[in-house]
XYZ file of C-alpha atoms in Angstrom:
333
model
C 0.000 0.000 0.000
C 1.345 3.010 -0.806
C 2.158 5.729 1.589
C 0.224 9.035 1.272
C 2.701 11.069 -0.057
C 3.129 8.343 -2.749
C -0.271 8.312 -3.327
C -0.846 11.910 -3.799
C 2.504 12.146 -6.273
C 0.678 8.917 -8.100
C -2.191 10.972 -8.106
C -1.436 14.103 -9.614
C 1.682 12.763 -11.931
C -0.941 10.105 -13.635
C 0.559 6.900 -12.294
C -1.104 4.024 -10.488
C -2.792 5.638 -7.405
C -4.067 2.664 -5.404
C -6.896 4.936 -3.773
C -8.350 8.028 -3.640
C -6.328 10.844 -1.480
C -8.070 11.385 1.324
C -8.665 15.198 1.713
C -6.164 16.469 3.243
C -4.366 13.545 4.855
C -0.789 13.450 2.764
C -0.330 17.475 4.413
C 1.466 18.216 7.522
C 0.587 21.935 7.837
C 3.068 24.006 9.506
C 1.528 27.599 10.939
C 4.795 29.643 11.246
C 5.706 32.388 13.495
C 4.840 35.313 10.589
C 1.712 34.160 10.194
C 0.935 34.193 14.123
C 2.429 37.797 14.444
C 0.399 39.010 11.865
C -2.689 38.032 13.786
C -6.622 38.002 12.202
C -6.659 34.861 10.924
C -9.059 31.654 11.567
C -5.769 30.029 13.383
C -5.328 33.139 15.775
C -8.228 34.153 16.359
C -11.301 33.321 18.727
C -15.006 33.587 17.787
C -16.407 36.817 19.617
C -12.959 38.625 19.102
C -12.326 42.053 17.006
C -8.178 42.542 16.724
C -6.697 44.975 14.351
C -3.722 42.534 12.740
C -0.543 43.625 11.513
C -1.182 45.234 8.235
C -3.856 47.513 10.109
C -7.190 45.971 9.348
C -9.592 45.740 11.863
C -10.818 41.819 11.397
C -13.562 40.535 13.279
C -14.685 36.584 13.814
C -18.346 36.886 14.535
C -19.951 33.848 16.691
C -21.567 31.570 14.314
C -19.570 32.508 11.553
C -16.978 30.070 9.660
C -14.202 32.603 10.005
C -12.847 36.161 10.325
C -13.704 39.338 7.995
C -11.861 42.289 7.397
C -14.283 45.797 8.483
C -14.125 48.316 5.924
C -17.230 50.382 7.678
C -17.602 53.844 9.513
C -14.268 54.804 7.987
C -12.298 51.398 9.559
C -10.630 50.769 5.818
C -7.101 50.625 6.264
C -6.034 51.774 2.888
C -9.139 54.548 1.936
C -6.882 55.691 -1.341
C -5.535 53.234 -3.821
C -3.295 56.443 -5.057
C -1.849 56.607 -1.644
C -0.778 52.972 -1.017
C 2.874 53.721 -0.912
C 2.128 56.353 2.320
C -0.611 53.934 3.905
C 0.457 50.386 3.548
C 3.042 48.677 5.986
C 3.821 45.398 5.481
C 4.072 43.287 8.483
C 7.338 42.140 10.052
C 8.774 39.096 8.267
C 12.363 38.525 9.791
C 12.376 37.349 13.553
C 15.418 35.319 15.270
C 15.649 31.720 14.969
C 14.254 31.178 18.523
C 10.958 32.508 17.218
C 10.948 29.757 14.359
C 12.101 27.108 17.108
C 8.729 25.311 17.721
C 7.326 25.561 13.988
C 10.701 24.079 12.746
C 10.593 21.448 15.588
C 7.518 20.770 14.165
C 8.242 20.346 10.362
C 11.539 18.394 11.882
C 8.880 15.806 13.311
C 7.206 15.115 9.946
C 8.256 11.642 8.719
C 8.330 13.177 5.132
C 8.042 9.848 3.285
C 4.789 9.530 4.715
C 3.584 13.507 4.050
C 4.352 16.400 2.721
C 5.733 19.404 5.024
C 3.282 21.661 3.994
C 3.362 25.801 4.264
C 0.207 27.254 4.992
C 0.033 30.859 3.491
C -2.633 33.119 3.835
C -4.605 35.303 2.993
C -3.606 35.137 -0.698
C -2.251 38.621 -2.665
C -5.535 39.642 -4.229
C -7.203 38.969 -0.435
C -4.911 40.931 1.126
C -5.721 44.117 -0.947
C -9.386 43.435 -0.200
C -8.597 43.126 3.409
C -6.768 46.506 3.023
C -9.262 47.945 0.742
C -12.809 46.309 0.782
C -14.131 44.394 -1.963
C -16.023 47.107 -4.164
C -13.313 49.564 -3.923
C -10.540 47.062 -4.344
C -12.884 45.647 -8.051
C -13.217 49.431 -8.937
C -9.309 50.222 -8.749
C -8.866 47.646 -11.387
C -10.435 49.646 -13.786
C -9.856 53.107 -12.485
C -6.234 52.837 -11.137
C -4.607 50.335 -13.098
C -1.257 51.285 -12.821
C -1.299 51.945 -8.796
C -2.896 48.555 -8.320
C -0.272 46.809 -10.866
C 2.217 48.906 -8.213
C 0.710 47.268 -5.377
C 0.578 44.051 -6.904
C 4.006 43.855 -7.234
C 4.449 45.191 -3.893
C 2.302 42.305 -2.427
C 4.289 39.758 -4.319
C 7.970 41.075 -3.386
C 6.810 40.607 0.262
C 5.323 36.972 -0.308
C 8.632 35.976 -2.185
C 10.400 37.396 1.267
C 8.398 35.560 3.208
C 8.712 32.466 1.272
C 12.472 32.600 2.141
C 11.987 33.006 5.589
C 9.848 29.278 5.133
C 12.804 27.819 3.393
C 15.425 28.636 5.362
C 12.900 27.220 8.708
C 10.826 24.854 8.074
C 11.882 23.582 4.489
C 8.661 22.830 3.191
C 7.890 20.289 0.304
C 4.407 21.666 -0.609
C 2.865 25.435 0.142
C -0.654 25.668 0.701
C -1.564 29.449 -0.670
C -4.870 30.938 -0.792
C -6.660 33.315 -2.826
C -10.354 33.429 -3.891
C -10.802 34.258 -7.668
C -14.425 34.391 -7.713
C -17.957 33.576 -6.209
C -19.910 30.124 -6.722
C -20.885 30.881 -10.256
C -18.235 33.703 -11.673
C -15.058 34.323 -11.563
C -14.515 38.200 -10.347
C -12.151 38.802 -13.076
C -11.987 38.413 -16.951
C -9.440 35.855 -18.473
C -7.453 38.900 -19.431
C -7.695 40.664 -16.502
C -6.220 37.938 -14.638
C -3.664 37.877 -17.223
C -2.420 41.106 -17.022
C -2.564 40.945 -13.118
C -2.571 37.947 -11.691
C -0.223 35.936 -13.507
C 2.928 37.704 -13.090
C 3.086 37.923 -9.599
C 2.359 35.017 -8.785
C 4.703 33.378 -11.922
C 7.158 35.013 -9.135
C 6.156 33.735 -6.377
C 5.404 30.065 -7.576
C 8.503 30.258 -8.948
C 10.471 31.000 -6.311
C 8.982 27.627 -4.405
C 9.268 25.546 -7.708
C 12.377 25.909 -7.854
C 13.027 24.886 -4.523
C 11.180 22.110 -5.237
C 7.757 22.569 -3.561
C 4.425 21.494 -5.069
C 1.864 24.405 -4.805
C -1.738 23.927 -4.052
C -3.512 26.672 -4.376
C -7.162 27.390 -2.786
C -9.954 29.335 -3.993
C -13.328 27.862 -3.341
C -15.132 29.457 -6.110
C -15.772 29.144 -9.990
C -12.325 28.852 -11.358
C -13.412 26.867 -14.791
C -12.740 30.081 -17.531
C -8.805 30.654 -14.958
C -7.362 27.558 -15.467
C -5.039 28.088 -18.639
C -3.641 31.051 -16.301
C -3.690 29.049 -12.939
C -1.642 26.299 -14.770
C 1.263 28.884 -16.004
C 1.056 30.026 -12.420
C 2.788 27.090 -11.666
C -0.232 25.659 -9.342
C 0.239 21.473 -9.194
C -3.073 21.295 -7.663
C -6.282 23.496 -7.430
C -7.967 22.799 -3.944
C -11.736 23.734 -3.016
C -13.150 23.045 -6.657
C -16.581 23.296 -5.898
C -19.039 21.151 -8.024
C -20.173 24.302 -10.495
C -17.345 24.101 -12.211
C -18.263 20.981 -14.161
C -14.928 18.912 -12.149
C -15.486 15.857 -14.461
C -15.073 17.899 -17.617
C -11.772 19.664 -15.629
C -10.488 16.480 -15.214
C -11.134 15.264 -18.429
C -9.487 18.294 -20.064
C -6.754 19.700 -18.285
C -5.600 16.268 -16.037
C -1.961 16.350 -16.602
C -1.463 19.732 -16.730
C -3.356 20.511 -13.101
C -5.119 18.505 -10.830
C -8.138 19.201 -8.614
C -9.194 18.951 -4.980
C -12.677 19.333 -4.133
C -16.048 18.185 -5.135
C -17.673 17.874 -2.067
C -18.765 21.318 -1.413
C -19.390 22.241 2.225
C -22.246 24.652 1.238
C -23.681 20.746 0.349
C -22.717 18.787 3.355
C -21.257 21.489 5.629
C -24.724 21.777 7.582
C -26.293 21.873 10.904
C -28.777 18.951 9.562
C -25.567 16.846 8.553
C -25.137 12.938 8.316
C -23.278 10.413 7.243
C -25.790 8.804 4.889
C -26.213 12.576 3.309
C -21.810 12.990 3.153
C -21.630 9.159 2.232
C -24.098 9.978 -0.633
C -22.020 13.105 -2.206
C -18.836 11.474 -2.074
C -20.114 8.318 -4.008
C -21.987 10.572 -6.502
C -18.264 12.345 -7.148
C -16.337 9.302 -6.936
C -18.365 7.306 -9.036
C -18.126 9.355 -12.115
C -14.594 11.029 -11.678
C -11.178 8.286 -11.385
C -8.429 8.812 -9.389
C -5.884 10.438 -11.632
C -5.983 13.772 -11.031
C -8.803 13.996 -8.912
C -8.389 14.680 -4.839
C -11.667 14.458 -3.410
C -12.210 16.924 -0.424
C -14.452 19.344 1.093
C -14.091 22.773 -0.399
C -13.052 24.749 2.390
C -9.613 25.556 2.699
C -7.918 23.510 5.291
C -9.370 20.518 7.436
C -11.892 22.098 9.096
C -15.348 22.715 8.963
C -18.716 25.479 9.946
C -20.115 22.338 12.087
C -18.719 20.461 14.332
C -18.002 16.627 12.815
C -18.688 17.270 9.496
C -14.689 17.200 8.296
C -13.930 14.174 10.332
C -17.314 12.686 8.873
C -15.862 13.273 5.249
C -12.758 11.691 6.164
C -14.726 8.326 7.422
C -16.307 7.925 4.395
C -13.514 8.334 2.117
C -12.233 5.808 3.582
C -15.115 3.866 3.293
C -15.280 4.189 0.097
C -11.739 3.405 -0.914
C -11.959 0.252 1.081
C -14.988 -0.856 -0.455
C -13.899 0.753 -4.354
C -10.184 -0.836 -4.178
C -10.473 -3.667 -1.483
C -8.518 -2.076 0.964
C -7.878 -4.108 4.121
């Protein structure tokens, strides 16, 4: 039986997978110190808390809620002026001694990496960011009406992701980096095929890059309509496209760009992610995916982006019946 690294490289290389991956099972996520410092995430974060983090946004995790969102309201937006970036925006810290890296690297050290992959958990993603600065509808508008100061802050973004991403090598080493950014909404992408073009791509040609050549595979999540990006998402340099929710037609994904890209998702949480959950209902979805789309290529997980879940059970859940399945699909023992 193969391990589940092996089975993810089978997997996404087009080899002889001898079951489906199992969400997120072959990643070891590592949440390093910059990440921490920077505060306002899901991982730092408490429902019922309100913390300005360290790029000044006010970000607040409301009870009930499946994570944290920026506040752009009653003047809170941390960057009010696209024009004015360069005098507004301060990027957080990203060098600290070693002693601050000592218990993520301990941690990473730990992984048996034939088993999984050391995997860097960045977020939020470069266009996110902006919107956390900005707010959505202001950030969408400077596209159009401040081209050139958003391609400056763009670049700005991705210069301090590629320092960061050194900081992770020289630590922790990773063998896979986990980056989000959300291109769209259930049903559209927010941006044009040449929009992200012109924007997207380079940056993030610079930041892949920079972990491709240090030998990382990059999974990238956006839980949203992707389907019109993926030509651009593949010259990013993304190995695998996590959170592919079920409306953009996966089996015809698979079908056409397997081999280029492959694809995590399918079981959409906004499906099985509910208070009225069960088994039967997540043992239901997964069959329905798994039945019609084989192994190459295709990582069946929920859509959200990490293991984790709105209600309580529901990831674990997921997880059992994977494993179910691939027992019952490949007579597993």
């Amino acid at each position: 039986m193969l391990t589940k690294r092996q089975n993810l490289l089978e997997t996404i290389q087009g080899g002889h997978p001898d079951r489906y991956v199992n969400c997120h099972e072959a990643f070891a996520f590592i949440i390093d110190p910059i990440l921490t410092h920077i505060g306002g995430f899901a991982y730092t974060m408490k429902p019922g808390e309100t913390v300005m983090n360290q790029w000044g946004v006010t970000v607040t995790f409301p009870k009930g809620c499946a994570g944290p969102l920026p506040i752009h309201s009653n003047g809170l937006a941390a960057l009010k002026d696209i024009t004015k970036w360069r005098e507004t925006v301060r990027a957080p810290r990203i060098v600290y001694p070693p002693e601050v890296w000592a218990t993520a690297k301990a941690q990473a050290d730990a992984v048996d990496r034939k088993e999984q992959f050391v995997a860097a958990f960045m977020a939020p993603g470069i266009f996110e960011k902006i919107n956390y600065l900005m707010g959505m509808e202001p950030a969408m508008v400077a596209f159009y009406e401040e081209p050139e100061a958003m391609h400056e802050l763009f670049d700005f973004m991705a210069d301090w992701e590629l320092a960061y991403a050194k900081e992770l090598m020289k630590y922790i080493k990773p063998d896979l980096v986990f980056h989000h950014d959300d291109f769209g909404t259930q049903y559209s992408s927010f941006f044009s095929p040449e929009m992200f073009q012109e924007f997207f791509v380079p940056v993030y040609k610079k930041v892949y890059g920079y972990f491709k050549e240090q030998g990382c595979l990059i999974v990238h999540h956006s839980d949203s309509y992707v389907a019109n990006l993926i030509p651009s998402m593949i010259e990013m340099g993304i190995d695998i496209h996590q959170g592919t929710i079920h409306t953009n037609n996966l089996p015809e994904l698979v079908k056409t760009y397997g081999g280029q890209i492959s694809f995590m998702g399918g079981i959409d949480n906004s499906i099985v992610d509910r208070e009225d959950w069960t088994h039967e209902s997540i043992a239901a979805q997964i069959k329905k995916v798994c039945d019609e789309i084989p192994p190459k290529y295709f990582l069946p997980c929920t859509s959200m982006g990490g293991p984790d879940c709105s209600y309580p059970g529901v990831y674990d859940a997921v997880c059992e019946e994977i494993e179910k399945y691939n027992k019952k699909r490949f007579s597993l023992t």
